[in-house]
Structure formats: structure tokens, C-alpha cells
XYZ file of N, CA and C in Angstrom:
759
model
N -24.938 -28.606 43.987
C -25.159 -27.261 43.453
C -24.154 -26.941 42.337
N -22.509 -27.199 42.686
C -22.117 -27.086 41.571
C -22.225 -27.531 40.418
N -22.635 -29.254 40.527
C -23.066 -29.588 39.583
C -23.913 -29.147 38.201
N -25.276 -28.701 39.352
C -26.194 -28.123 38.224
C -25.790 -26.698 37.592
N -24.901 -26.231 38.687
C -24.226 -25.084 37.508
C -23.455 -25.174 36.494
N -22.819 -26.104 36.423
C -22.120 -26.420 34.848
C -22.906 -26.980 34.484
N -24.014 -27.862 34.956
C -25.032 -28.702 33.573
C -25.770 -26.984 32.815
N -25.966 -26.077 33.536
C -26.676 -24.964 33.069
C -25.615 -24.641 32.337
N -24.183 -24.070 32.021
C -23.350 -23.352 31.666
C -23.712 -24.368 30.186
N -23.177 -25.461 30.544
C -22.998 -26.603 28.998
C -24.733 -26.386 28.107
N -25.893 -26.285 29.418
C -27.326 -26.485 28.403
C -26.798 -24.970 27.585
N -26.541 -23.684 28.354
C -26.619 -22.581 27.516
C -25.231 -22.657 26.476
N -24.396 -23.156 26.285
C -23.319 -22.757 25.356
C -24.022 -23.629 23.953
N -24.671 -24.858 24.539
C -25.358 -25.668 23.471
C -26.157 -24.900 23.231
N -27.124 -24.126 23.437
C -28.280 -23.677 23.048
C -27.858 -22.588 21.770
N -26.685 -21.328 22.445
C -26.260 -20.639 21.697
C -25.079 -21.505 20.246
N -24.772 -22.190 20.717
C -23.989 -23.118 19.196
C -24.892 -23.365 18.122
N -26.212 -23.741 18.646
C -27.045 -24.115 17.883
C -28.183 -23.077 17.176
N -27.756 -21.774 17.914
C -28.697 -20.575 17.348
C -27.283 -20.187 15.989
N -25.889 -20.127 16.215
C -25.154 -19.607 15.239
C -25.140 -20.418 14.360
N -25.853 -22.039 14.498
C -25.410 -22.804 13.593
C -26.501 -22.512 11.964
N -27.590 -21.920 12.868
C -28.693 -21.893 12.115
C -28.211 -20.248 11.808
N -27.924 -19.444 12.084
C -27.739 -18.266 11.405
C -26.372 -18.282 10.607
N -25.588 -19.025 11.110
C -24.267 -19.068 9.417
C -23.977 -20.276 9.304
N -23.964 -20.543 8.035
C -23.439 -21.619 7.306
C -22.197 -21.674 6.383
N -21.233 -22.758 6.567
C -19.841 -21.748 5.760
C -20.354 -22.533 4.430
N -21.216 -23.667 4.254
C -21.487 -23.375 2.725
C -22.492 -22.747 2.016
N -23.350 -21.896 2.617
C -23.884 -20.783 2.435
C -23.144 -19.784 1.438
N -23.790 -18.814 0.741
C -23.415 -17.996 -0.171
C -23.823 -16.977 1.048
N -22.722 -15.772 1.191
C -22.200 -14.329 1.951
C -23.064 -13.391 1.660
N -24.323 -13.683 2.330
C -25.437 -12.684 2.542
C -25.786 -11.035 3.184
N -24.568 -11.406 4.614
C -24.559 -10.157 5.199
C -25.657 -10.332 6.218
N -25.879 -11.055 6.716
C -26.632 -11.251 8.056
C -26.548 -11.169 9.131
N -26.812 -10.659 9.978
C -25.647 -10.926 11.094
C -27.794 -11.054 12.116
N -27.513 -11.634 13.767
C -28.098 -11.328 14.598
C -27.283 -10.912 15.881
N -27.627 -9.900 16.607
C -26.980 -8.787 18.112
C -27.681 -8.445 18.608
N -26.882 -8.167 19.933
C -27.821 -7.288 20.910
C -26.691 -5.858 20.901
N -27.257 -4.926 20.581
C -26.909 -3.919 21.035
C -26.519 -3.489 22.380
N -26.220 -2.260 22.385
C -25.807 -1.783 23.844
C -26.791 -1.828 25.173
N -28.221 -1.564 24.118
C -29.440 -1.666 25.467
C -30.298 -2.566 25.206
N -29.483 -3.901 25.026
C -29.711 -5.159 25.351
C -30.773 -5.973 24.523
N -31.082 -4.900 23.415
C -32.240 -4.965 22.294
C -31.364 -6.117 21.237
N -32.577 -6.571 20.868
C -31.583 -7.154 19.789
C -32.140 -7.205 18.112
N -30.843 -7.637 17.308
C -30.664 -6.802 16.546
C -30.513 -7.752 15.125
N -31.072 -7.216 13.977
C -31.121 -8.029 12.978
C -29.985 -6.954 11.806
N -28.817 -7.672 11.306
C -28.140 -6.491 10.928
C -28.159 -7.493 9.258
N -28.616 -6.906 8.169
C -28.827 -7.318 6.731
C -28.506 -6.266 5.830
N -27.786 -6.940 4.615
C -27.625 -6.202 3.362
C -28.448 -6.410 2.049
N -29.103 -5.604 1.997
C -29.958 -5.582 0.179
C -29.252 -4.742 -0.674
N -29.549 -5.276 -1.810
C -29.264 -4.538 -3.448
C -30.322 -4.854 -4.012
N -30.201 -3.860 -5.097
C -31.459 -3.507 -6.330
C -30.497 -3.443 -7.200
N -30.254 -4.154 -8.091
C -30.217 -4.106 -9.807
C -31.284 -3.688 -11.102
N -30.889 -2.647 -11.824
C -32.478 -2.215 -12.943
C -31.163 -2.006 -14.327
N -31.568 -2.486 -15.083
C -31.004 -2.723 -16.132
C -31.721 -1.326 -17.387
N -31.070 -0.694 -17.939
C -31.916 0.415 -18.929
C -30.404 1.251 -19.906
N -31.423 1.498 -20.956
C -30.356 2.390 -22.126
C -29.762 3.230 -21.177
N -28.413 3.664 -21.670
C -28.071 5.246 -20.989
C -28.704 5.905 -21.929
N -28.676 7.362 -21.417
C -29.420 8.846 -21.773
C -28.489 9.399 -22.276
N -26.694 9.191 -22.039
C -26.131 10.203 -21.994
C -24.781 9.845 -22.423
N -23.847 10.603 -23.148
C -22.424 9.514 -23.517
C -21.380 10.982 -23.662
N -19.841 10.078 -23.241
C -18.953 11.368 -23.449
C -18.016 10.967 -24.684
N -17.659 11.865 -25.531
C -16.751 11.639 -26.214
C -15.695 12.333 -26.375
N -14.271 11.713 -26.514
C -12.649 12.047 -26.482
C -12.693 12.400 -27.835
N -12.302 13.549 -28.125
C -11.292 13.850 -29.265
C -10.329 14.508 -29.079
N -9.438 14.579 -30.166
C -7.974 14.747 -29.926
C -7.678 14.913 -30.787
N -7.000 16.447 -31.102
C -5.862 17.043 -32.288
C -4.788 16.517 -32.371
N -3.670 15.878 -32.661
C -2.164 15.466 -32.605
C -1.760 16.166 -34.007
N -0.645 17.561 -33.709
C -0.068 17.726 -34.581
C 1.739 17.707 -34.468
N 2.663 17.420 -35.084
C 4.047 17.010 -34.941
C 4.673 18.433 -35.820
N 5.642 18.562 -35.477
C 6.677 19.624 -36.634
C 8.218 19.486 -35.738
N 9.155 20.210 -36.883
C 10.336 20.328 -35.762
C 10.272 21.388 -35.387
N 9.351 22.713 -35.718
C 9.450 23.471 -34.608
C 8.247 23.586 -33.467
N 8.586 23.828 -32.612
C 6.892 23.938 -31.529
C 6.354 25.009 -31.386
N 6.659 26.246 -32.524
C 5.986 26.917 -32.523
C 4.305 26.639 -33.561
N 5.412 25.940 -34.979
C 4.478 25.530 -36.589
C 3.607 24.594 -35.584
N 4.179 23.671 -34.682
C 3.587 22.764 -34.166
C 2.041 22.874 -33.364
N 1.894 23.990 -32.738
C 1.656 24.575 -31.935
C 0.293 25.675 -32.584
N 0.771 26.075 -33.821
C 0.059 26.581 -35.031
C -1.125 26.011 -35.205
N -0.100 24.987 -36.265
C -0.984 23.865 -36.786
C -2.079 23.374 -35.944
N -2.052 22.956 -34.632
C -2.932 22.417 -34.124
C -4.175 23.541 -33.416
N -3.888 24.342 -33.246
C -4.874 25.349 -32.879
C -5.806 25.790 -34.026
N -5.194 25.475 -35.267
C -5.861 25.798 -36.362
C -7.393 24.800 -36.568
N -6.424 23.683 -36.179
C -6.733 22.344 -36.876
C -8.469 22.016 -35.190
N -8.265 22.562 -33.905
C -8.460 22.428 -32.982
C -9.594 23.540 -32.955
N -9.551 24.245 -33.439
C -10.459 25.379 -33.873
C -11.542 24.862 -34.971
N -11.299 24.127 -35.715
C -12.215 23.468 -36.355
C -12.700 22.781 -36.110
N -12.018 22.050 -35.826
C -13.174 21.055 -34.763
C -13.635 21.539 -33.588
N -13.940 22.366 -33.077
C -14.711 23.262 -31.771
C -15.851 23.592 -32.547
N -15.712 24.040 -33.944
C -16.452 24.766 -34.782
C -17.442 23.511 -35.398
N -16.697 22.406 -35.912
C -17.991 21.543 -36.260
C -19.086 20.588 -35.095
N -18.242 20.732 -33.713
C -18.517 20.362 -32.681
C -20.389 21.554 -32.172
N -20.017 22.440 -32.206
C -20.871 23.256 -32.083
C -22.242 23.742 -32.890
N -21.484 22.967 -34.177
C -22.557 23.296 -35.055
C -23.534 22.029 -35.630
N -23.365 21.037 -34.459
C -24.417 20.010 -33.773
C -25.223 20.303 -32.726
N -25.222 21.694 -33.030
C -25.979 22.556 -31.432
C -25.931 21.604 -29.701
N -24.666 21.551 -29.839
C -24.093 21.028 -28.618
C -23.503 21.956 -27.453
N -24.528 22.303 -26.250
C -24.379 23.772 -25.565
C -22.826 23.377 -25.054
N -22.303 24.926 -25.251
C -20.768 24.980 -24.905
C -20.355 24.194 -23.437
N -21.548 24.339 -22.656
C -21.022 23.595 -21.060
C -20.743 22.535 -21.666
N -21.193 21.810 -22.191
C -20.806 20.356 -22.595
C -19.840 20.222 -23.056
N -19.213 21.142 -23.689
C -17.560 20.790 -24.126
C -16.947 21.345 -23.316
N -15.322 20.594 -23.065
C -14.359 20.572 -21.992
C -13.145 20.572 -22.756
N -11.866 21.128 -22.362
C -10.983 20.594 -22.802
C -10.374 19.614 -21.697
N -9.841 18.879 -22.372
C -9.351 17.572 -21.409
C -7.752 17.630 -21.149
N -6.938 18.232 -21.874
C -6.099 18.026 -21.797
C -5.018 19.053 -22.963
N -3.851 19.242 -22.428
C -2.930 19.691 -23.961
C -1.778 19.925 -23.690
N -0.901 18.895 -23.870
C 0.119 18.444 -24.317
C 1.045 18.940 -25.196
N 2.714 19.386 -24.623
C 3.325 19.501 -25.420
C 4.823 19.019 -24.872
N 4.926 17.795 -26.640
C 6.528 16.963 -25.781
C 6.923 16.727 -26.936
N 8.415 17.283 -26.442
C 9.853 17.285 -27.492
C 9.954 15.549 -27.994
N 10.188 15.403 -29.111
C 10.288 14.049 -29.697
C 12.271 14.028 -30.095
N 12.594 12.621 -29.534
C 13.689 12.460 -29.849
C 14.311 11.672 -30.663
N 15.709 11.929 -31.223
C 16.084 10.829 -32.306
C 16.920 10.002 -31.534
N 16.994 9.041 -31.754
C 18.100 7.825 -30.506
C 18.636 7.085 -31.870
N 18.950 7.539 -33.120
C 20.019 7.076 -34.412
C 21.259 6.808 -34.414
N 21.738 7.560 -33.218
C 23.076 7.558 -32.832
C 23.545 7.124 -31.311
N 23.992 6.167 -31.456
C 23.358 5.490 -30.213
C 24.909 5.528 -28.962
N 26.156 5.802 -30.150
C 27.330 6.884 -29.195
C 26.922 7.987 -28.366
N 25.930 8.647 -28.910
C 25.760 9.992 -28.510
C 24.272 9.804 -27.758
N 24.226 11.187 -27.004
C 22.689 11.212 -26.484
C 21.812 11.715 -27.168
N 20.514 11.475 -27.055
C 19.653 11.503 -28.055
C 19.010 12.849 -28.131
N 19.022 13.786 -28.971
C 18.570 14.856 -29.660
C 17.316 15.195 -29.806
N 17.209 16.691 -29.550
C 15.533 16.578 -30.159
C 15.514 17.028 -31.707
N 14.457 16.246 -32.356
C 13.938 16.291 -33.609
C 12.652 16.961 -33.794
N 11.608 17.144 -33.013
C 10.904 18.109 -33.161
C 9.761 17.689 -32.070
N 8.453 18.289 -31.982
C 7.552 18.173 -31.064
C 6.259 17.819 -31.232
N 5.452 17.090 -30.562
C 4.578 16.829 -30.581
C 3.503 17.326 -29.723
N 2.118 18.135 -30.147
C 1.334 18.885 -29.586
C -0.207 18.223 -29.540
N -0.889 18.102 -28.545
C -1.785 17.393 -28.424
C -2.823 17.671 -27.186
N -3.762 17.938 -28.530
C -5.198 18.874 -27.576
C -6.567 17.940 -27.646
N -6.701 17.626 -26.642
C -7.958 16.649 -26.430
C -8.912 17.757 -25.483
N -10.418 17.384 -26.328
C -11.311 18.074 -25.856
C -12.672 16.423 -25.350
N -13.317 16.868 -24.217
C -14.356 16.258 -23.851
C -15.802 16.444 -24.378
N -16.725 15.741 -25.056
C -17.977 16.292 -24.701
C -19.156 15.458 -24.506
N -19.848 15.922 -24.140
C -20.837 15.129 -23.379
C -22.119 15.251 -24.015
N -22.613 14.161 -24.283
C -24.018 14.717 -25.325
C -25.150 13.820 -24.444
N -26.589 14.738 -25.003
C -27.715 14.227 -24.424
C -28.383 14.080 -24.995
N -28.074 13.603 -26.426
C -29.635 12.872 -27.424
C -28.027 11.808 -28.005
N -28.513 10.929 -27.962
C -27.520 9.257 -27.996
C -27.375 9.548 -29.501
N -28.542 10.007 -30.224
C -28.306 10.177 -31.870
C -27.050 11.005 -32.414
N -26.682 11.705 -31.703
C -25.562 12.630 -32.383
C -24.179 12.117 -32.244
N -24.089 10.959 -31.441
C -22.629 10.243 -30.772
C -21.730 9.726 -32.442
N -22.564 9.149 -32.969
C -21.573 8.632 -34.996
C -21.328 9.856 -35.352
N -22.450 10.697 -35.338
C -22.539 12.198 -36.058
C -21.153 12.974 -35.844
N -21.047 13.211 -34.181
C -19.866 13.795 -33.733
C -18.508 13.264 -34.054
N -18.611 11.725 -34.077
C -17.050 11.546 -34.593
C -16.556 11.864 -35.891
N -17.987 11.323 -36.604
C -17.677 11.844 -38.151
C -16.955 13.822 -38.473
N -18.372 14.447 -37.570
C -17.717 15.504 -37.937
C -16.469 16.129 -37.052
N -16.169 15.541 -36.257
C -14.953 15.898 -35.115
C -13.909 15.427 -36.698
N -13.530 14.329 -37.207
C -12.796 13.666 -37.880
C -12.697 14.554 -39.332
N -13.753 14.926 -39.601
C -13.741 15.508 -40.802
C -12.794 16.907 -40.493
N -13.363 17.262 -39.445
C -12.844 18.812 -39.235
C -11.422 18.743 -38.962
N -10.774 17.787 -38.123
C -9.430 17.378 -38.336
C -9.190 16.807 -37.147
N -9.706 16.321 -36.860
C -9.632 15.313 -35.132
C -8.952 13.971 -35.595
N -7.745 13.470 -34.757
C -7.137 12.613 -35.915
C -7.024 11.746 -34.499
N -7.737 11.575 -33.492
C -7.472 11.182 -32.896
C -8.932 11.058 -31.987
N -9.238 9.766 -31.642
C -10.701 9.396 -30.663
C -10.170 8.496 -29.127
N -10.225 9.272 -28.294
C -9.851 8.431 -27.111
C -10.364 7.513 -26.542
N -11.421 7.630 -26.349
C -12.601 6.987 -25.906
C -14.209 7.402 -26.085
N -15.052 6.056 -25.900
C -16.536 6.607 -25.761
C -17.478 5.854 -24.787
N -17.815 6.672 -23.842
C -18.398 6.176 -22.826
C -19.478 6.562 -22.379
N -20.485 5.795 -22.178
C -21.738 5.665 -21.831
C -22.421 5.591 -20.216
N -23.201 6.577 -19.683
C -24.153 6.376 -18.596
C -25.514 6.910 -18.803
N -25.984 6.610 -17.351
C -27.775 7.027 -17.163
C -28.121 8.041 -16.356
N -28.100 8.716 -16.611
C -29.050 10.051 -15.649
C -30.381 10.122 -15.814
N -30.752 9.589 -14.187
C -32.519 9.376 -14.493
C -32.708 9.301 -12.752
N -33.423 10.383 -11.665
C -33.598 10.779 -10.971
C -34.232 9.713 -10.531
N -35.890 9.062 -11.165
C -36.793 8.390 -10.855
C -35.958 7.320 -10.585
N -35.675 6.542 -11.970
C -35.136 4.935 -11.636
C -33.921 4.893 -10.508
N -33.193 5.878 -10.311
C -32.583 5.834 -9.172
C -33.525 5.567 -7.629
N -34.245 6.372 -7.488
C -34.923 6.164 -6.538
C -35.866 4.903 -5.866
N -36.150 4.259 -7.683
C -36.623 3.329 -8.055
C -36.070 1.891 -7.460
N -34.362 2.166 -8.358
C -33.371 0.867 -7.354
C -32.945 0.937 -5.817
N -33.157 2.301 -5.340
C -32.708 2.032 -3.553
C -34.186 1.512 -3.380
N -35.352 1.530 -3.557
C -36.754 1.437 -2.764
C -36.538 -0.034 -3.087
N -35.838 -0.864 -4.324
C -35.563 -2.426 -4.434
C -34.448 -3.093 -3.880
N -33.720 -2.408 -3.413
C -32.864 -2.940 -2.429
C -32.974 -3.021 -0.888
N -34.045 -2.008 -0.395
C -34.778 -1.549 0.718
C -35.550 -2.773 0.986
N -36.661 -3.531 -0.387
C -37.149 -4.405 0.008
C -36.077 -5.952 0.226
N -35.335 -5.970 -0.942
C -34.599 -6.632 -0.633
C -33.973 -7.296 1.003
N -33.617 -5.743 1.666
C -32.900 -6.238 2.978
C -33.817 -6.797 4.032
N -35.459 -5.895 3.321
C -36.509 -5.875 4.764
C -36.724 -7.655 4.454
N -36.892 -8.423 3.646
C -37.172 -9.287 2.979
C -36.307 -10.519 4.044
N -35.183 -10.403 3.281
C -34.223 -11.129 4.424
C -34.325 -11.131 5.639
N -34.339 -9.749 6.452
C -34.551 -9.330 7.777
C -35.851 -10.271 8.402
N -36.637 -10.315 7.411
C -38.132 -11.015 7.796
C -38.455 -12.517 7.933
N -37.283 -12.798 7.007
C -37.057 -14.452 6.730
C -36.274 -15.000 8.185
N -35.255 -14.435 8.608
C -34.111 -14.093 9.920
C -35.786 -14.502 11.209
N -36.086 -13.105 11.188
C -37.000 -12.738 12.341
C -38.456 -14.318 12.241
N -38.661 -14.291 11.377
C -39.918 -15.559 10.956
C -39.100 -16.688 11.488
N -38.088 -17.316 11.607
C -37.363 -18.420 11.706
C -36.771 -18.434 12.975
N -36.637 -17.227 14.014
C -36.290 -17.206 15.476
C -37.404 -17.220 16.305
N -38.956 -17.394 15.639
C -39.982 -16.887 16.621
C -40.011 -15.800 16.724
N -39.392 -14.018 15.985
C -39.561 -12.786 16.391
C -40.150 -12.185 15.576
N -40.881 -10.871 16.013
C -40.728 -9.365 14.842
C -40.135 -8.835 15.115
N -40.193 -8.149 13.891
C -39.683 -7.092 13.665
C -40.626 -5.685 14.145
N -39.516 -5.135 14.849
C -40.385 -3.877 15.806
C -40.062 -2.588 15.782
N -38.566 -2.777 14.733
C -38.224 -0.752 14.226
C -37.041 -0.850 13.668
N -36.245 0.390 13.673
C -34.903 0.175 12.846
C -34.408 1.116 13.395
N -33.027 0.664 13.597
C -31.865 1.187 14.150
C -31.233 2.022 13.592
N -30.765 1.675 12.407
C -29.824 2.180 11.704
C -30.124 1.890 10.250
N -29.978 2.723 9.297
C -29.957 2.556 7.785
C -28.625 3.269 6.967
N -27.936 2.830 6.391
C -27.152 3.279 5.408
C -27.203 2.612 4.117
N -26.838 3.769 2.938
C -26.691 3.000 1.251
C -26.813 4.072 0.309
N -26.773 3.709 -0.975
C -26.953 4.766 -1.990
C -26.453 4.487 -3.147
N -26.555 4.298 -4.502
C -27.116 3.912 -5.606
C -25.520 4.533 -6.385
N -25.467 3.426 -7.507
C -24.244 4.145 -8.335
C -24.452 3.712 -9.866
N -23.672 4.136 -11.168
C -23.936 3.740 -12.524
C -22.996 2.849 -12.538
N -23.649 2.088 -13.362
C -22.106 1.366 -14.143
C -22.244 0.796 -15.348
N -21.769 1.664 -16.004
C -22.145 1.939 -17.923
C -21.333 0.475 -18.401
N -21.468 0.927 -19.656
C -20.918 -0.199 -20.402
C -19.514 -0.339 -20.431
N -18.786 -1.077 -20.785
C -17.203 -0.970 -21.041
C -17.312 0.373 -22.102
N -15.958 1.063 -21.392
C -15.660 2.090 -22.815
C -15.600 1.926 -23.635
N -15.916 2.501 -25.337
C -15.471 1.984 -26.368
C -14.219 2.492 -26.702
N -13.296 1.516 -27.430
C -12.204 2.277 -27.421
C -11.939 2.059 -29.021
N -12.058 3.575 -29.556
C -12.526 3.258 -30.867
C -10.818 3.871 -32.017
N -10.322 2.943 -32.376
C -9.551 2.874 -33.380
C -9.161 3.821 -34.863
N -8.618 4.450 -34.860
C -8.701 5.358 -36.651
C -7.577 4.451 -37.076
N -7.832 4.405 -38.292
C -7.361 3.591 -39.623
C -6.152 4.868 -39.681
N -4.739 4.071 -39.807
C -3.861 5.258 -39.641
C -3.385 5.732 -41.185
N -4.196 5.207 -42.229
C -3.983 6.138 -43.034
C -4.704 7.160 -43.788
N -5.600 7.594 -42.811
C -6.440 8.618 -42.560
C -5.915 10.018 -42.303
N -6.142 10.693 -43.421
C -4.757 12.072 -43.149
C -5.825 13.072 -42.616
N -5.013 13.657 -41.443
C -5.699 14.742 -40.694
C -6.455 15.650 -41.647
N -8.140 15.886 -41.418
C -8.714 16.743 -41.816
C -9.112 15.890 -43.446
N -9.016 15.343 -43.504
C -9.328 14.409 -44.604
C -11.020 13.601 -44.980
N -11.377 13.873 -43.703
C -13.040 13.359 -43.893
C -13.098 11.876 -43.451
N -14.504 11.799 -42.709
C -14.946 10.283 -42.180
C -14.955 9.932 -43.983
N -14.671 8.450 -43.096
C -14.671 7.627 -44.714
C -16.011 6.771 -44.304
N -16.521 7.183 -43.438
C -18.272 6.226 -43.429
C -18.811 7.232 -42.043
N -20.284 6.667 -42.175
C -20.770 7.295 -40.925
C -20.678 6.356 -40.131
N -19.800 6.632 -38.629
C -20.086 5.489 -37.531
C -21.461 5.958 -36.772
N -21.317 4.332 -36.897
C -22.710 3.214 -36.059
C -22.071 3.210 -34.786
N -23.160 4.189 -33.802
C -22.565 3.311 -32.197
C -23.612 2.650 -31.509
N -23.478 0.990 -30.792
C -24.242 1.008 -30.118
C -24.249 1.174 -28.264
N -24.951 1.674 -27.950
C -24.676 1.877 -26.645
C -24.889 0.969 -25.763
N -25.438 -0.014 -25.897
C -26.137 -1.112 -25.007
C -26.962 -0.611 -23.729
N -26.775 -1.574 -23.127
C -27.301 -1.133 -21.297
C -26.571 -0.695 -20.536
N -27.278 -0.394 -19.615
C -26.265 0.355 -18.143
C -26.904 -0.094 -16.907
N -26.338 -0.540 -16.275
C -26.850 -1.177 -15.066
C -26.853 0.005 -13.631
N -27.829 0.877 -12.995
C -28.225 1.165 -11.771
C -28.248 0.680 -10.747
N -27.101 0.522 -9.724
C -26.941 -0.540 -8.861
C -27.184 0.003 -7.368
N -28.198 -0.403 -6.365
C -28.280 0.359 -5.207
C -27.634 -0.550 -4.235
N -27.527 -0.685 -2.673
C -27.178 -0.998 -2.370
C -27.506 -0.516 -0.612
N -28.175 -1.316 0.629
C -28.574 -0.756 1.862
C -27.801 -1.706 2.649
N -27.767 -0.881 4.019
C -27.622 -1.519 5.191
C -28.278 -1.218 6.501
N -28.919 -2.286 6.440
C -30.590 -1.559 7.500
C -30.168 -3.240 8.941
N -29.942 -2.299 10.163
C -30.214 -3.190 11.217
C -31.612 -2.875 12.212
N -32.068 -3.949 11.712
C -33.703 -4.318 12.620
C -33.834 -4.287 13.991
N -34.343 -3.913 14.396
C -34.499 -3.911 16.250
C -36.005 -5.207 15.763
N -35.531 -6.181 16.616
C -36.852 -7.270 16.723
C -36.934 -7.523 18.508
N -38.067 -8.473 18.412
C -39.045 -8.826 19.616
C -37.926 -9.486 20.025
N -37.630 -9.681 21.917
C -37.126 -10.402 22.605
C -37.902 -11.874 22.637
């Protein structure tokens, strides 16, 4: 009797070695598969899908930025509100609704002289610096705006960055990652002898991921308020919609 109880213990540890051998492979590529039994003894197909959709963005933000210097921080301070005011003004008169512009930021820091290198270093005057955000929704006005941000006296471009706002194709990439997981789940269940008979659990949800920022350069001898010296060309490329599920299968015993 004891006998045949360890020949049973050894048939079942073989049996189960040989069910994990066929569900992971370490030279396999990291799928996210798993097979379980849950708590009520059901068992369980646990898989990850993604949806990738490739498309233009709709939508882009752009950095500009006043930088004006003086030794006092009041002229300093002047100057750039002047200069910051104009460009709000040519900004707007791309009929760009005010929600869309932001200020981002504004800055004000004492600049020092370190000439004298006995002594501690002094202030020489200040530097003031007003960066505004905006966000546009026709891709055509993105050259337009730097030109006239630049003309008006924007002496400074931080960045330009690109995404997609699009309700449908979102919905579009979770319903392709959905098939994705059921897909796998089915390949799993087809290859144990089971179905698939409901679902346990689902989690996931969809994100952008635009292009690299552009990080766009002024020619530094470009004097504030001085005018684009060309119209910039931007291109925006693609933007990738990336979804992403986690759906565990209840299948047939």
C-alpha cells in the first residue's frame, strides 16, 4: 500500500511538471500567462493584451518665453511685461481661445559677478523670465505661432510637443487589446483540452505617447522683438495610442 502511494505522489508531481513545462518556457518571450485555480477551486486563465494604432496628433503645446536682463529688477521687470504683453497680443490674434493659453512660469533671479574672486560675488543685475503655454487645435497654426510669438518679442522657445485626442480610436485600441488577451487566453484553453466559460476579473486602460519633444533652438543673434527670419516648418509625425488589459478567464475543469 505504501508503495502505490508514492508511485501515485511521483505519477502526480510528473504530471504537474509537465503541465508547467508546457505553460512556461524560459526561452519563450514574457507573455503574461499564467494558469490557477482560484479560491473556489475554478480554474483560471490569467493573460495580458495590448493594442497599438499608430495616427497624426490633433493637438500640440507650445513654450514661449520672454527673457529680459537689466541691473535693475524693476527696468527688468518693465521691460518684460511690455515685451510679454505683446506677445499675449500676437498670440491671440491667431484666434487662439484664451483657455488655451497658460502661463507656465515667471521667474525672477539676481545675476552675479564672480570677477573678483578675493571677494564674494556681487549682484550685477537680474534676470526676469515669463514663459507662457499654449495649446493649439488646428496643427496649421504651430510655425505660425512661433513666428509670431518671436516677432512680437518671444526670445525664447522651450519646447514643442505633440498628442492625440480622439475618443473613438481610443476605444478603438482597448477593444484591440481585449482581442488580443481573449486570443491568447484561447490558444492556453485550445491546448489544455478546455473552454473558456466567463471572466473573472478585467483590468486596463489606454495612454498617448506623442512624439519626442521638439526642442527647438533660436539663433542667438536674433535681437528680442526683431522678427522671424523665416516661417517655421513643423512636422509633427505620429503618435502612438497604446492600450493595454488584464483579463483572467474562468475555463472548463
Amino acid at each position: 500500500m505504501k508503495n502505490k502511494t508514492l508511485f501515485y505522489c511521483a505519477a502526480v508531481a510528473i504530471t504537474f511538471a509537465l503541465i508547467v513545462s508546457l505553460i512556461y518556457r524560459p526561452d519563450a518571450k514574457a507573455e503574461n500567462l499564467y494558469l490557477m485555480n482560484n479560491e473556489n477551486n475554478a480554474s483560471i486563465i490569467s493573460v495580458s493584451g495590448e493594442g497599438v494604432i499608430k495616427a497624426p496628433p490633433n493637438r500640440a503645446i507650445v513654450s514661449l518665453a520672454v527673457v529680459t536682463e537689466a541691473a535693475d529688477v524693476k527696468k527688468a521687470q518693465q521691460e518684460n511685461s511690455r515685451l510679454a504683453n505683446a506677445v499675449m497680443k500676437a498670440i491671440k490674434a491667431l484666434d487662439i481661445d484664451e483657455k488655451d493659453i497658460k502661463t507656465q512660469g515667471y521667474i525672477v533671479t539676481p545675476l552675479y559677478n564672480y570677477e573678483k574672486k578675493e571677494h564674494p560675488p556681487t549682484i550685477s543685475g537680474y534676470r526676469v523670465e515669463n514663459e507662457v503655454s499654449i495649446t493649439l487645435k488646428d496643427m496649421e497654426k504651430v510655425g505660425a505661432l512661433i513666428d509670431a510669438g518671436i516677432d512680437a518679442g518671444a526670445n525664447r522657445v522651450n519646447n514643442i510637443s505633440f498628442y492625440l485626442e480622439d475618443e473613438k480610436l481610443q476605444e478603438q485600441v482597448l477593444r484591440e487589446a481585449i482581442k488580443d488577451a481573449r486570443k491568447k487566453a484561447q490558444i492556453m484553453a485550445d491546448e489544455l483540452g478546455k473552454r473558456i466559460i466567463g471572466v473573472k476579473k478585467v483590468t486596463g486602460g489606454w495612454s498617448n505617447i506623442g512624439p519626442v519633444p521638439v526642442r527647438y533652438a533660436m539663433k542667438a543673434e536674433m535681437s528680442v522683438g526683431g522678427g522671424a527670419l523665416y516661417d517655421t516648418p513643423i512636422n509633427p509625425g505620429e503618435t502612438e495610442v497604446r492600450a493595454s488589459v488584464h483579463i483572467e478567464f474562468e475555463i472548463s475543469k
